[in-house]
Amino acid sequence: MVVTSYAPPAGPVHLRVSDAGPAPASPKRSVWQRYRWTVVRSLSPLALLVLWQIASAAGVLSERVLPAPSLVFDAGVQLLRNGQLVEALAVSGTRVVQGLVLGGVIGVALGALVGLSKLAEATVDPPLQMLRALPHLGLIPLFILWFGIGETPKILLIALGVAFPLYLNTYSAIRQIDRDFLDTAVVLGFSWRQRFTTIILPSIAPQLLVGLRQSLAIAWLSLIVAEQINAESGLGHIINDARDFLRLDTIIFGLVVYALMGIATDGIVRILEKRALRYRLDARS
């Protein structure tokens, strides 16, 4: 029988957790480092406006093609003073919210159903993929014949465009959840509610928020087209009236408002995404 003995390494060993000391604190970032990209994002549209104004003043851009920003701003001030802009924003915003809620609920519900059930994937997903292949803005004549020219076709058109990005992102996110996590939760006796709140929801949150940002962009795009359907109120009504009176500055202002509303709602989702996913590390420098 051979007995081997353990020989400790030469020299004293002093590595202990208590001797390591506290971890070095991360360097404190300056105000500029914290908000530099926010400043850049704010300055880039302003730079574009300055170039636009200079080109208009130099005669490079004709007023019949693209009025100067100062003329567009004056048209917006006039709409703000007579109250038309505030009323139009309230009407158009309500349409977007209604379509977003309706399409969002349908898209997330169907995405969760198809992602969690193989039977639903085999039966529900193929018809949805066929419907997704259709350009939803091309369905306007059919919507008019089905629902008339009131508010219903406008809201349904927005909802249809909103539903599919959320459906695809929800479905994809659920399918990418690590199965081992779910199996471990079952072994530990987690209820369905606990599995949903601790595993499923945190796992799908990043892609769900990406889908929401995509859906918001499509919602405003759909609204621009939907409000051309005999709109008696909203931003589309202002643009249609301006077209009849050849007010190009008012038309441009209406389109700028559409864009600003889209940027504002996207910014809200970005803030929500940053707060909800603050535990994730940012790999960008």
Coordinates of N, CA and C in Angstrom, one line a residue, residues 56-164:
S56 N -33.2 77.5 -48.0 CA -34.4 78.3 -48.4 C -34.0 79.8 -48.6
A57 N -33.2 80.3 -47.7 CA -32.8 81.7 -47.8 C -31.9 81.9 -49.1
A58 N -31.1 81.0 -49.4 CA -30.2 81.1 -50.6 C -30.9 80.8 -51.9
G59 N -32.2 80.4 -51.8 CA -32.9 80.1 -53.0 C -32.7 78.7 -53.6
V60 N -32.0 77.9 -52.9 CA -31.8 76.5 -53.4 C -33.1 75.8 -53.3
L61 N -33.9 76.0 -52.3 CA -35.2 75.3 -52.2 C -36.3 76.4 -52.4
S62 N -37.1 76.1 -53.4 CA -38.2 77.0 -53.7 C -39.4 76.8 -52.7
E63 N -40.1 77.9 -52.4 CA -41.2 77.9 -51.5 C -42.3 77.0 -52.0
R64 N -42.4 76.9 -53.3 CA -43.4 76.0 -53.9 C -43.1 74.5 -53.7
V65 N -41.9 74.2 -53.5 CA -41.5 72.8 -53.3 C -41.4 72.5 -51.8
L66 N -40.7 73.4 -51.0 CA -40.5 73.2 -49.6 C -40.3 74.5 -48.9
P67 N -41.3 75.0 -48.3 CA -41.2 76.3 -47.6 C -40.2 76.3 -46.5
A68 N -39.7 77.5 -46.2 CA -38.6 77.6 -45.2 C -39.2 77.3 -43.8
P69 N -38.3 76.8 -42.9 CA -38.8 76.4 -41.6 C -39.5 77.6 -40.9
S70 N -39.1 78.8 -41.1 CA -39.8 80.0 -40.5 C -41.2 80.1 -40.9
L71 N -41.5 79.8 -42.2 CA -42.9 79.9 -42.7 C -43.7 78.7 -42.1
V72 N -43.1 77.6 -42.0 CA -43.8 76.4 -41.4 C -44.1 76.7 -40.0
F73 N -43.1 77.3 -39.3 CA -43.3 77.7 -37.9 C -44.5 78.7 -37.7
D74 N -44.6 79.6 -38.6 CA -45.6 80.6 -38.5 C -47.0 80.0 -38.7
A75 N -47.0 79.0 -39.6 CA -48.3 78.3 -39.9 C -48.7 77.5 -38.6
G76 N -47.7 76.9 -37.9 CA -48.0 76.2 -36.7 C -48.5 77.1 -35.6
V77 N -47.9 78.3 -35.5 CA -48.3 79.2 -34.5 C -49.8 79.6 -34.7
Q78 N -50.1 79.8 -36.0 CA -51.5 80.2 -36.3 C -52.5 79.1 -35.9
L79 N -52.1 77.8 -36.2 CA -53.0 76.7 -35.8 C -53.1 76.6 -34.3
L80 N -52.0 76.9 -33.6 CA -52.0 76.8 -32.1 C -52.8 77.9 -31.5
R81 N -52.8 79.1 -32.1 CA -53.6 80.2 -31.5 C -55.1 80.1 -31.7
N82 N -55.5 79.5 -32.8 CA -56.9 79.3 -33.1 C -57.5 78.0 -32.5
G83 N -56.6 77.3 -31.8 CA -57.0 76.1 -31.1 C -57.2 74.8 -31.9
Q84 N -57.0 74.9 -33.2 CA -57.1 73.7 -34.1 C -56.1 72.7 -33.8
L85 N -54.9 73.1 -33.5 CA -53.8 72.1 -33.3 C -54.0 71.3 -32.1
V86 N -54.4 71.9 -30.9 CA -54.7 71.2 -29.7 C -55.8 70.2 -29.9
E87 N -56.9 70.6 -30.5 CA -58.0 69.7 -30.8 C -57.6 68.6 -31.7
A88 N -56.8 68.9 -32.7 CA -56.4 67.8 -33.7 C -55.5 66.8 -33.0
L89 N -54.6 67.3 -32.1 CA -53.7 66.4 -31.4 C -54.5 65.4 -30.5
A90 N -55.5 66.0 -29.8 CA -56.3 65.1 -28.9 C -57.0 64.0 -29.7
V91 N -57.6 64.4 -30.9 CA -58.3 63.4 -31.7 C -57.4 62.4 -32.2
S92 N -56.3 62.8 -32.8 CA -55.3 61.9 -33.4 C -54.7 61.0 -32.4
G93 N -54.3 61.6 -31.2 CA -53.7 60.8 -30.2 C -54.6 59.7 -29.6
T94 N -55.9 60.1 -29.6 CA -56.9 59.1 -29.1 C -57.0 57.9 -30.1
R95 N -57.0 58.2 -31.3 CA -57.0 57.1 -32.3 C -55.8 56.2 -32.2
V96 N -54.6 56.8 -32.0 CA -53.4 56.0 -31.9 C -53.5 55.1 -30.7
V97 N -53.9 55.7 -29.5 CA -54.0 54.9 -28.3 C -55.0 53.8 -28.4
Q98 N -56.1 54.1 -29.0 CA -57.1 53.0 -29.1 C -56.6 51.9 -30.0
G99 N -56.0 52.3 -31.2 CA -55.5 51.2 -32.1 C -54.3 50.5 -31.5
L100 N -53.5 51.2 -30.7 CA -52.3 50.5 -30.1 C -52.8 49.6 -29.0
V101 N -53.7 49.9 -28.2 CA -54.2 49.0 -27.1 C -54.9 47.8 -27.7
L102 N -55.8 48.0 -28.7 CA -56.5 46.9 -29.3 C -55.5 46.0 -30.0
G103 N -54.6 46.5 -30.9 CA -53.7 45.7 -31.6 C -52.6 45.1 -30.7
G104 N -52.2 45.8 -29.6 CA -51.2 45.3 -28.7 C -51.7 44.1 -27.9
V105 N -53.0 44.2 -27.4 CA -53.5 43.1 -26.7 C -53.7 41.9 -27.6
I106 N -54.2 42.1 -28.8 CA -54.3 40.9 -29.7 C -53.0 40.3 -30.1
G107 N -52.0 41.2 -30.4 CA -50.7 40.7 -30.8 C -50.0 39.9 -29.7
V108 N -50.0 40.5 -28.5 CA -49.3 39.8 -27.4 C -50.0 38.5 -27.0
A109 N -51.3 38.6 -27.0 CA -52.0 37.4 -26.6 C -51.8 36.2 -27.6
L110 N -51.9 36.5 -28.9 CA -51.6 35.5 -29.9 C -50.2 35.0 -29.9
G111 N -49.2 36.0 -29.7 CA -47.8 35.6 -29.6 C -47.6 34.6 -28.4
A112 N -48.2 34.9 -27.3 CA -48.0 34.1 -26.1 C -48.6 32.7 -26.3
L113 N -49.8 32.7 -26.9 CA -50.5 31.5 -27.2 C -49.7 30.6 -28.1
V114 N -49.2 31.1 -29.2 CA -48.5 30.4 -30.2 C -47.1 29.9 -29.6
G115 N -46.5 30.8 -28.8 CA -45.2 30.5 -28.3 C -45.3 29.4 -27.2
L116 N -46.4 29.3 -26.5 CA -46.5 28.3 -25.4 C -47.2 27.0 -25.8
S117 N -47.8 27.0 -27.0 CA -48.6 25.8 -27.4 C -48.1 25.4 -28.8
K118 N -47.7 24.1 -28.9 CA -47.4 23.6 -30.3 C -48.6 23.4 -31.1
L119 N -49.8 23.1 -30.5 CA -51.0 23.0 -31.3 C -51.4 24.4 -31.8
A120 N -51.3 25.4 -31.1 CA -51.6 26.8 -31.6 C -50.6 27.2 -32.7
E121 N -49.3 26.8 -32.5 CA -48.3 27.1 -33.5 C -48.7 26.4 -34.9
A122 N -49.2 25.2 -34.8 CA -49.6 24.5 -36.0 C -50.9 25.0 -36.6
T123 N -51.7 25.6 -35.8 CA -53.1 25.9 -36.4 C -53.3 27.4 -36.5
V124 N -52.7 28.2 -35.6 CA -52.9 29.7 -35.6 C -51.9 30.4 -36.4
D125 N -50.6 30.0 -36.3 CA -49.5 30.7 -36.9 C -49.6 30.8 -38.4
P126 N -49.9 29.7 -39.2 CA -50.0 29.8 -40.6 C -51.0 30.9 -41.2
P127 N -52.2 30.9 -40.7 CA -53.1 32.0 -41.2 C -52.6 33.4 -40.8
L128 N -52.0 33.5 -39.7 CA -51.5 34.8 -39.3 C -50.3 35.3 -40.2
Q129 N -49.5 34.3 -40.6 CA -48.4 34.6 -41.5 C -48.9 35.0 -42.9
M130 N -49.9 34.4 -43.3 CA -50.5 34.7 -44.6 C -51.1 36.2 -44.5
L131 N -51.8 36.5 -43.4 CA -52.3 37.8 -43.2 C -51.2 38.9 -43.1
R132 N -50.1 38.5 -42.5 CA -49.0 39.4 -42.3 C -48.4 39.8 -43.6
A133 N -48.4 38.8 -44.6 CA -47.8 39.1 -45.9 C -48.6 40.1 -46.7
L134 N -49.9 40.4 -46.3 CA -50.7 41.4 -47.0 C -50.3 42.8 -46.5
P135 N -50.1 43.8 -47.4 CA -49.9 45.1 -47.0 C -51.1 45.7 -46.3
H136 N -51.1 46.0 -45.0 CA -52.3 46.4 -44.3 C -52.9 47.7 -44.8
L137 N -52.0 48.6 -45.3 CA -52.5 49.8 -45.9 C -53.3 49.6 -47.2
G138 N -53.0 48.5 -47.8 CA -53.8 48.2 -49.0 C -55.2 47.7 -48.8
L139 N -55.5 47.4 -47.5 CA -56.8 47.0 -47.2 C -57.8 48.1 -46.9
I140 N -57.4 49.3 -47.1 CA -58.3 50.4 -46.9 C -59.6 50.4 -47.7
P141 N -59.6 50.1 -49.0 CA -60.9 50.0 -49.7 C -61.8 48.9 -49.1
L142 N -61.2 47.8 -48.7 CA -62.0 46.7 -48.1 C -62.6 47.2 -46.7
F143 N -61.8 47.9 -45.9 CA -62.2 48.4 -44.6 C -63.4 49.4 -44.8
I144 N -63.3 50.2 -45.8 CA -64.4 51.2 -46.1 C -65.7 50.5 -46.4
L145 N -65.6 49.4 -47.3 CA -66.8 48.7 -47.6 C -67.4 48.0 -46.4
W146 N -66.5 47.5 -45.6 CA -67.0 46.7 -44.4 C -67.5 47.6 -43.3
F147 N -66.7 48.7 -43.0 CA -67.0 49.5 -41.7 C -67.4 50.9 -42.0
G148 N -67.5 51.3 -43.3 CA -67.9 52.7 -43.6 C -66.7 53.6 -43.5
I149 N -66.9 54.9 -43.3 CA -65.9 55.9 -43.3 C -65.8 56.7 -42.0
G150 N -66.3 56.0 -40.9 CA -66.2 56.7 -39.6 C -64.9 56.4 -38.9
E151 N -65.0 56.3 -37.6 CA -63.8 56.0 -36.8 C -63.3 54.6 -36.8
T152 N -64.3 53.6 -37.0 CA -64.0 52.2 -36.9 C -62.8 51.8 -37.8
P153 N -62.9 52.1 -39.1 CA -61.8 51.6 -40.0 C -60.5 52.3 -39.7
K154 N -60.5 53.5 -39.2 CA -59.2 54.1 -38.8 C -58.6 53.4 -37.7
I155 N -59.3 53.1 -36.6 CA -58.8 52.4 -35.5 C -58.4 51.0 -35.8
L156 N -59.2 50.3 -36.6 CA -58.8 48.9 -37.0 C -57.6 48.8 -37.9
L157 N -57.4 49.8 -38.7 CA -56.2 49.9 -39.6 C -55.0 50.0 -38.7
I158 N -55.0 50.9 -37.7 CA -53.9 51.1 -36.8 C -53.7 49.8 -36.0
A159 N -54.7 49.2 -35.5 CA -54.6 48.0 -34.7 C -54.0 46.8 -35.5
L160 N -54.4 46.7 -36.8 CA -53.8 45.7 -37.6 C -52.3 45.9 -37.9
G161 N -51.9 47.1 -38.1 CA -50.5 47.3 -38.2 C -49.7 47.1 -37.0
V162 N -50.3 47.4 -35.8 CA -49.6 47.3 -34.5 C -49.5 45.8 -34.1
A163 N -50.4 45.0 -34.4 CA -50.5 43.7 -33.9 C -49.3 42.8 -34.3
F164 N -48.9 42.8 -35.5 CA -47.9 41.9 -36.0 C -46.5 42.0 -35.4

